[in-house]
Amino acid sequence: DPRITDATLLKLYPDRIQISIVERQPYALWQMNRQVSVIAEDGAVLTPYVSKEYLTLPMFVGRGAEKRGKELMALIDRFPEIRGNLRASILVAERRWNLRLKNGLDVKLPEENIEQALAVLSSLDREKKILSRDVVSIDLRQADRVTVQLSEGAAAAGCGVTER
């Protein structure tokens, strides 16, 4: 049973046995091929069924995301304004992450220096409220620049985000 991390069976003479079980705790949801599963911190799939009690868990999407999600969440948890807006973390080509925020905004993170990119995003949100602007995506993959794609409505209205 994947929900069990460890089990111990102890024979107590003359006529008893003692069973100790350590269960894996639900850590996140993982979506692969449109199938959502509850996973433990180590990525082990606990159950394919998702009941309402698990809907507040972090969501990871993509091949390999179940194994690498804990590491990403440790970084994201350092930035509460980002964590509070996070809907899903999507592993792209098993090498880098996109963050999908609750408002539909996509944030493209680099393969390396994710913490630095999150710090830039956090700073932009503090200074310019970028996470609540009318934008479709924020690309942080290049260390020397941030690329912002406006929504069609914002682009037609001539709105913009000033450079940092």
XYZ file of C-alpha atoms in Angstrom:
164
model
C 0.000 0.000 0.000
C 1.647 3.272 -1.084
C 0.094 5.088 1.875
C 2.279 3.111 4.275
C 5.855 4.319 4.793
C 6.824 1.726 7.381
C 5.228 -1.235 9.112
C 6.540 -3.286 11.990
C 5.184 -6.593 13.177
C 6.281 -7.736 16.606
C 5.477 -11.134 18.094
C 4.827 -10.874 21.839
C 5.014 -14.323 23.364
C 3.033 -16.298 24.166
C -0.088 -15.214 22.305
C -0.006 -11.598 21.055
C 1.282 -9.567 18.144
C 1.831 -5.832 17.897
C 1.564 -4.018 14.566
C 2.879 -0.471 14.114
C 2.161 1.463 10.932
C 3.550 4.827 9.795
C 1.442 6.423 7.052
C 2.528 8.898 4.401
C 0.648 12.157 4.717
C -1.026 13.863 1.739
C 1.261 16.671 0.581
C 0.024 17.823 -2.832
C -2.052 17.053 -5.890
C -0.330 15.880 -9.056
C -1.886 15.995 -12.507
C -0.539 13.827 -15.291
C -2.441 13.076 -18.499
C -5.600 14.665 -17.055
C -5.511 12.269 -14.093
C -5.227 13.951 -10.679
C -3.699 12.048 -7.766
C -2.903 12.804 -4.151
C 0.844 12.477 -3.512
C 3.150 12.384 -0.490
C 6.189 14.664 -0.038
C 8.441 12.118 -1.752
C 6.153 11.991 -4.795
C 4.578 8.621 -4.050
C 1.027 8.453 -5.375
C -1.270 7.816 -2.430
C -4.604 7.687 -4.168
C -6.025 8.604 -7.583
C -9.181 9.921 -5.993
C -9.375 13.597 -5.001
C -11.990 14.491 -2.461
C -12.802 18.051 -1.424
C -10.591 17.805 1.666
C -7.493 17.824 -0.588
C -8.399 20.817 -2.764
C -6.282 23.219 -0.678
C -3.093 21.216 -1.277
C -0.508 22.553 -3.768
C -1.019 21.390 -7.368
C 1.823 20.099 -9.544
C 1.390 19.288 -13.223
C 3.553 17.284 -15.597
C 5.940 14.373 -15.822
C 8.466 14.492 -12.980
C 6.614 17.242 -11.112
C 5.574 14.840 -8.360
C 9.236 14.215 -7.461
C 10.472 17.815 -7.757
C 7.513 19.708 -6.333
C 8.631 19.764 -2.707
C 11.885 21.506 -3.639
C 9.997 24.174 -5.608
C 7.493 24.759 -2.805
C 10.339 25.320 -0.335
C 11.433 28.252 -2.522
C 7.939 29.609 -3.174
C 7.049 29.513 0.524
C 9.685 32.237 1.065
C 7.497 34.610 -0.966
C 4.022 34.724 0.658
C 2.547 37.107 -1.934
C 3.377 34.605 -4.676
C 2.363 31.568 -2.603
C -0.987 33.155 -1.779
C -1.756 33.627 -5.477
C -0.486 30.241 -6.682
C -2.937 27.882 -8.336
C -0.573 25.331 -9.943
C 3.089 24.662 -10.662
C 3.671 23.183 -14.112
C 6.899 21.366 -14.942
C 7.797 22.110 -18.566
C 9.792 19.445 -20.438
C 10.977 18.034 -17.092
C 13.419 20.929 -16.728
C 11.800 24.230 -15.693
C 8.617 25.496 -14.041
C 5.718 27.726 -15.012
C 3.515 29.056 -12.261
C -0.200 29.470 -12.953
C -1.709 32.030 -10.615
C -5.316 32.129 -9.433
C -6.087 35.048 -11.756
C -4.867 33.045 -14.805
C -1.492 34.777 -15.077
C 1.390 32.525 -16.168
C 4.870 33.110 -14.755
C 7.704 31.441 -16.673
C 10.616 30.603 -14.397
C 14.195 29.863 -15.506
C 15.820 26.445 -15.236
C 18.328 27.740 -12.697
C 18.303 30.535 -10.110
C 14.597 30.119 -9.417
C 14.884 31.883 -6.062
C 16.407 34.942 -7.729
C 13.590 35.015 -10.300
C 10.973 34.739 -7.526
C 12.677 37.625 -5.681
C 12.441 39.761 -8.847
C 8.760 38.860 -9.220
C 8.086 39.668 -5.574
C 9.853 43.012 -5.912
C 7.877 43.864 -9.067
C 4.669 43.066 -7.253
C 5.578 45.233 -4.260
C 6.676 48.157 -6.427
C 4.319 47.924 -9.413
C 1.540 45.486 -8.362
C 2.397 43.368 -11.401
C 0.470 40.310 -10.213
C -2.791 42.247 -10.243
C -2.203 44.034 -13.561
C -3.967 43.161 -16.802
C -1.217 40.861 -18.088
C -1.270 37.350 -19.517
C 2.274 36.227 -18.743
C 5.516 37.275 -17.110
C 8.692 35.691 -18.476
C 11.589 35.568 -16.003
C 13.722 33.078 -17.944
C 16.353 35.665 -18.907
C 18.397 36.945 -15.953
C 18.895 40.402 -17.487
C 15.261 41.193 -18.381
C 11.628 40.621 -17.565
C 9.199 40.228 -20.446
C 5.528 40.987 -19.809
C 2.747 40.065 -22.224
C -0.289 42.311 -21.869
C -3.810 41.031 -22.325
C -5.464 41.959 -25.621
C -7.643 44.503 -23.835
C -4.708 46.173 -22.101
C -2.649 46.219 -25.294
C -5.535 47.776 -27.264
C -5.988 50.412 -24.561
C -2.303 51.290 -24.750
C -1.624 50.291 -21.162
C 1.844 49.198 -20.268
C 4.138 48.210 -17.514
C 7.151 50.425 -17.149
C 10.597 48.868 -17.207
C 12.398 48.274 -13.982
